[in-house]
Each structure stands twice: as C-alpha cells, then as structure tokens.
Amino acid sequence: MSNDNSSSEQKVTTTDEFIKGLWRENPVFVQVLGMCPVLAVSNTAENALAMGLATAFVLLMSNVLVSLLRNFVPKQVRIASYILIIATFVTVTDYAIQAISVELHKSLGAFISLIVVNCLILSRAEAFASKNTVWKSIFDALGMGLGFTFALFCLGSVREILGNGSLFNIALFPEGFQSWIVMILPAGGFFTLAIWLLIINGIQTRKTKS
Amino acid sequence: MNTESLGTIFLNACLVNNFVLAYFLGICPFLGVSGKMETATKMGGAVMFVMLISSMCAYGIHAFLVSIGAPFLQLISYIVVIASTVQLVEMFIKKISPALFRSLGIFLPLITTNCAILGVALFQTNKEYGFLESIVYALGAGAGFTLALVLIAGLREQLDFAEIPKISKGTALTLFIAGILSLCFMGFAGLGA
C-alpha cells in the first residue's frame, strides 16, 4: 500500500518521522488511505476532530504494541494478529467515548467500530511498526495520527461553514445566509475532498516545477 | 424487532442508502479497482459473496455473544470471521481462475479491511434484523456496492480518452464523479418507504 523508502529509513531522525505524517506523507491528502471515516463523519468540525483523535489514539496504541511484539509474532499470522490488536483498542475507545459523551457516540455511530478496518492503521502496523523500534513507532503514529486529524478537520470545517453557516456550533454568518445543504449531504463530502486534493496537487506540481 | 418487508430492506440497502455513495463504506476498493469494467464486476461479486457469508455468521455470533453476556467481544469476533471468509474466497479464486486472481491482486486480501463488509455486520445487529432479513440486507448491500463500482468503472473507461487538466487526474477526478453519482442516487430517496 504505502511505499516506504526503506533504504533511507536508517538515516532519518525521530523528528522526521513525526513531521512526514503531517505533510509530506499525509495519510489522507497524499496516500489517500482511510477514506471511509474521512468522508462519512466530516459533516461538522466537532465530529471530524473527535473521529481524528479517536483514530490517532488507536493508531498510537496499536503501533506501540505491534512494535513491541515484532520479534515474537510469526510472519504467517502477522496480519491476523495486527487486526486483533487493533480491534481490542477500538473496543476500548468505543466504550470510552460512550462513557465520556453519549451524544457524541450517537453522532459518530457505527463509524467508531469501523476504525478497525481503517486501512491507515493496518498499513502503518505493517509498513512501519513491524520493522522499527518502539520509540520511532510512537513518533510515526503521532505524526500520522495528527496528520489524519488535521485532514479531517480541513474537510469538516469547510463542510460545516458552508453547509451550516457555523463552526463548532457557533454561527459565523448574519441571519440572511443561505446555507449550502449539499455540503452536509454525502455528495458534499466527495466534492470537498476532491477540491482539497486539487489544491494539494496544484501546490505539489508548482513546487516540483520551481 | 423490525417490521420492514424484505423487498423494502433490499431496495433500501441497494439504492436509497447505497453503501458506497450514501454511507461512504468501501471507498478504498471503490477508488482502487474501478479503473476497468471487467475487474470491477468480479470484485463486486467477490465482495458480495464475502458479505453474504459474514452476515450469516455475524447473526449467529451475535445471538451467541448475547446469550453468554459478552457483547464487548462482538467486534473482535466479527473481524475474525470476515478475515477467514476472505481467506477462503482467495484460495477458491486462485484454484478456479489464476488470471482473475492476478488481476484483483492486492485488493483481494484487502477485502478484509473493506468497511462495507464489517458495516453490514454492524448495521444488521444495530437494526435487530432476523436471519432472513440479514441475508436480504447483505444481498442488497452487495448489489449496491457492485452497481456503484460498475457505474464508475464505465465512466472512468470513457474518461481515459478525454483531455482533462493535469492536476485533476487520478483520485480527484474519481471523487468528483462519485460526488455527482451520489447526487443522482439521492433521487431514489423515498423509494420503498
């Protein structure tokens, strides 16, 4: 899935591992991983932020455990054991969110459970944590998790501002504002992400040109 | 208990609440294998089969877990069932048609992490569907997934010949098409209600 440059990996520092997830290898905008939650729960900024942080937590915990166990898990059953590790932490997160805020749990719905099948987490476990030390894996998970949260927030805030005229439930526009219903609908998710990708592509091509 | 008729459940899962275009489930294979019509159809078939099997198993598992009072094991046991079904399908396809096996490539094992399949299992549990209703729901969801995949594959095959701006090539363009398709599918709202 992700094509990590394993040859140059020895040279990079932990700060690099952290930074790369935020921008250069941003999981959503560059690698296009974990699209389902990105589109589904990004209808408001609040949902997007909560979902991003929940995913980042699961990513961090599973990366740590996978990295700790990397010398004990037989190669043949590694994917199955990664998925079990991830599923355990997702169950923990699910119950924790339910305990903190029932309302939030309701609005995120089944998508918390669906973090299990987020390709981003599995791909980090397979491509990074299973080959690197715990210390490096922590920074990788933090970078990727924050990058994911950042991308989700980018989408969620745009969709909430245009579709609802508010940000974090605070109205931004005067009374007469006609909200763009389409941004809240599923189609709006596709369009917003497509436009973000266009912007990022544009920036990247301009950079390589100059 | 749910009181919807079987036909309504099928229509709802397939068109009104299409898994890809309304719930955003299974976007990864949707973006990955929707380049060619033929692969798309076969991928749809494989997903539908896994969905059906795992949905039946999920019904049994849910009943069992409720009876022993351990609902927190739900997620873990569902994912194990799905992973083993995918393994089964993989071995089956490899034996029957090596060519198809190669063309699906990495996306075959990745069916395990297809959210649509786990989504079916979780939604049917949330909606408290019976055994027969679960099967119909899984079939509807699978048909909807295949439909969306085939539609977009057809469009993308045509677009290969079109001249488009360089920066919109690839994922961005596919997402635009998906958005327009999603708008079209909203026209089905209210059907079978």
Coordinates of C-alpha atoms in Angstrom, one line a residue, chain A:
Chain A
M1 CA 0.0 0.0 0.0
S2 CA 2.3 2.8 1.2
N3 CA 5.7 2.7 -0.4
D4 CA 8.1 3.5 2.4
N5 CA 11.6 4.2 1.3
S6 CA 13.2 1.6 3.5
S7 CA 16.7 2.2 2.3
S8 CA 16.8 5.8 3.5
E9 CA 15.0 5.0 6.7
Q10 CA 18.1 4.4 8.8
K11 CA 19.2 8.0 8.4
V12 CA 16.1 9.9 9.3
T13 CA 15.7 11.2 12.8
T14 CA 12.6 10.8 15.0
T15 CA 11.6 14.4 14.3
D16 CA 11.5 13.5 10.6
E17 CA 9.2 10.5 11.4
F18 CA 6.9 12.9 13.2
I19 CA 6.9 15.7 10.5
K20 CA 6.4 13.4 7.5
G21 CA 3.0 12.3 8.6
L22 CA 1.8 15.9 8.9
W23 CA 2.5 17.0 5.4
R24 CA 4.9 15.1 3.0
E25 CA 3.2 11.7 3.6
N26 CA -0.1 13.0 4.9
P27 CA -2.3 9.9 5.1
V28 CA -5.4 11.5 3.6
F29 CA -4.1 14.0 1.1
V30 CA -1.1 12.2 -0.2
Q31 CA -1.5 8.5 0.5
V32 CA -5.4 8.5 0.2
L33 CA -5.8 6.0 3.0
G34 CA -8.7 5.6 5.4
M35 CA -11.2 7.4 3.2
C36 CA -14.4 6.0 4.7
P37 CA -14.4 7.8 8.0
V38 CA -12.9 10.9 6.3
L39 CA -15.9 11.3 4.1
A40 CA -18.5 9.9 6.5
V41 CA -18.1 11.8 9.7
S42 CA -16.6 15.1 8.4
N43 CA -20.0 16.9 8.2
T44 CA -19.2 19.0 11.2
A45 CA -15.9 20.2 12.6
E46 CA -16.6 18.7 16.0
N47 CA -17.3 15.2 14.7
A48 CA -14.3 15.4 12.5
L49 CA -12.0 16.4 15.3
A50 CA -13.4 13.6 17.7
M51 CA -13.0 11.0 15.0
G52 CA -9.5 12.1 14.2
L53 CA -8.4 12.0 17.8
A54 CA -10.0 8.5 18.3
T55 CA -8.2 7.2 15.3
A56 CA -4.9 8.7 16.4
F57 CA -5.3 7.1 19.8
V58 CA -5.9 3.6 18.3
L59 CA -3.1 4.2 15.9
L60 CA -0.7 5.1 18.7
M61 CA -1.6 2.2 20.9
S62 CA -1.5 -0.4 18.2
N63 CA 1.7 0.9 16.8
V64 CA 3.3 0.6 20.2
L65 CA 2.1 -3.0 20.8
V66 CA 2.9 -4.2 17.3
S67 CA 6.4 -2.8 17.6
L68 CA 6.9 -4.4 21.0
L69 CA 5.7 -7.8 19.7
R70 CA 7.5 -7.6 16.3
N71 CA 10.1 -10.2 17.2
F72 CA 7.5 -12.7 18.7
V73 CA 4.7 -12.8 16.1
P74 CA 5.3 -15.4 13.4
K75 CA 5.3 -14.0 9.9
Q76 CA 2.4 -16.1 8.6
V77 CA -0.2 -14.9 11.1
R78 CA 1.0 -11.3 11.5
I79 CA -1.8 -9.6 9.7
A80 CA -4.4 -11.5 11.7
S81 CA -2.7 -10.6 14.9
Y82 CA -2.4 -6.9 13.9
I83 CA -6.1 -6.9 13.3
L84 CA -6.8 -8.4 16.7
I85 CA -4.7 -5.9 18.4
I86 CA -6.4 -3.0 16.6
A87 CA -9.9 -4.5 17.3
T88 CA -9.1 -4.6 21.0
F89 CA -8.1 -0.9 21.2
V90 CA -11.1 0.1 19.1
T91 CA -13.4 -1.7 21.5
V92 CA -11.7 0.2 24.4
T93 CA -12.1 3.5 22.5
D94 CA -15.7 2.8 21.7
Y95 CA -16.6 2.2 25.4
A96 CA -14.6 5.2 26.5
I97 CA -16.3 7.6 24.1
Q98 CA -19.7 6.2 25.2
A99 CA -18.7 6.9 28.8
I100 CA -17.5 10.4 28.1
S101 CA -20.3 11.7 25.9
V102 CA -23.4 9.7 24.8
E103 CA -24.3 12.4 22.4
L104 CA -21.0 12.2 20.5
H105 CA -21.2 8.4 20.5
K106 CA -24.6 8.7 18.8
S107 CA -23.5 11.1 16.2
L108 CA -20.4 9.1 15.2
G109 CA -22.5 5.9 15.3
A110 CA -21.0 2.7 13.8
F111 CA -18.0 4.6 12.5
I112 CA -16.1 4.3 15.7
S113 CA -16.3 0.5 15.4
L114 CA -15.3 0.9 11.8
I115 CA -11.9 2.3 12.8
V116 CA -10.9 -1.4 12.9
V117 CA -11.0 -1.5 9.1
N118 CA -9.3 1.8 8.6
C119 CA -6.5 0.9 6.1
L120 CA -4.3 3.6 7.5
I121 CA -3.8 1.8 10.9
L122 CA -3.1 -1.5 9.3
S123 CA -0.8 -0.1 6.8
R124 CA 1.3 1.7 9.5
A125 CA 1.4 -1.5 11.5
E126 CA 2.6 -3.5 8.5
A127 CA 4.8 -0.9 6.8
F128 CA 6.4 0.8 9.9
A129 CA 5.8 -0.5 13.4
S130 CA 6.6 -4.1 12.5
K131 CA 10.1 -3.1 11.3
N132 CA 11.1 -0.3 13.7
T133 CA 11.7 0.4 17.3
V134 CA 9.0 1.4 19.8
W135 CA 10.4 4.9 20.1
K136 CA 10.3 5.5 16.4
S137 CA 6.9 3.9 16.0
I138 CA 5.4 6.3 18.6
F139 CA 6.6 9.3 16.7
D140 CA 5.4 7.8 13.4
A141 CA 1.9 7.1 15.0
L142 CA 1.8 10.6 16.4
G143 CA 2.7 12.2 13.1
M144 CA 0.3 10.1 11.1
G145 CA -2.5 10.5 13.6
L146 CA -2.2 14.2 13.8
G147 CA -1.9 14.4 10.0
F148 CA -5.1 12.4 9.8
T149 CA -6.8 14.6 12.3
F150 CA -5.7 17.7 10.5
A151 CA -7.0 16.5 7.2
L152 CA -10.3 15.5 8.8
F153 CA -10.6 19.0 10.4
C154 CA -9.9 20.6 7.0
L155 CA -12.8 18.8 5.5
G156 CA -15.1 19.1 8.5
S157 CA -14.6 22.8 8.9
V158 CA -15.2 23.6 5.3
R159 CA -18.3 21.4 5.2
E160 CA -19.7 22.9 8.4
I161 CA -19.0 26.5 7.5
L162 CA -20.7 26.2 4.0
G163 CA -23.4 23.7 4.9
N164 CA -24.4 25.0 8.2
G165 CA -23.0 28.5 8.4
S166 CA -21.2 27.8 11.7
L167 CA -18.0 26.5 13.1
F168 CA -18.1 24.3 16.3
N169 CA -21.8 25.2 16.5
I170 CA -21.1 29.0 16.7
A171 CA -22.9 30.8 13.9
L172 CA -20.5 32.7 11.6
F173 CA -22.8 34.5 9.2
P174 CA -25.6 37.0 9.7
E175 CA -29.3 35.9 9.6
G176 CA -29.8 36.0 5.8
F177 CA -27.1 33.4 5.0
Q178 CA -28.4 30.7 2.7
S179 CA -26.6 27.5 3.8
W180 CA -25.4 25.1 1.1
I181 CA -27.3 22.0 2.0
V182 CA -25.4 19.9 -0.5
M183 CA -22.2 20.2 1.6
I184 CA -23.8 18.4 4.5
L185 CA -25.1 15.6 2.2
P186 CA -22.9 12.7 1.1
A187 CA -22.2 14.3 -2.2
G188 CA -20.7 17.3 -0.5
G189 CA -18.1 15.1 1.2
F190 CA -16.9 13.8 -2.2
F191 CA -16.8 17.3 -3.7
T192 CA -14.9 18.8 -0.7
L193 CA -12.3 16.1 -0.7
A194 CA -11.9 16.3 -4.4
I195 CA -11.3 20.1 -4.2
W196 CA -8.8 19.7 -1.4
L197 CA -6.9 17.1 -3.5
L198 CA -6.9 19.5 -6.4
I199 CA -5.4 22.3 -4.2
I200 CA -2.7 20.0 -2.8
N201 CA -1.9 18.6 -6.3
G202 CA -1.6 22.2 -7.5
I203 CA 0.8 23.1 -4.7
Q204 CA 2.9 20.0 -5.3
T205 CA 3.3 20.5 -9.1
R206 CA 4.2 24.1 -8.6
K207 CA 6.9 23.1 -6.1
T208 CA 8.4 20.5 -8.4
K209 CA 8.5 23.0 -11.3
S210 CA 10.4 25.7 -9.4

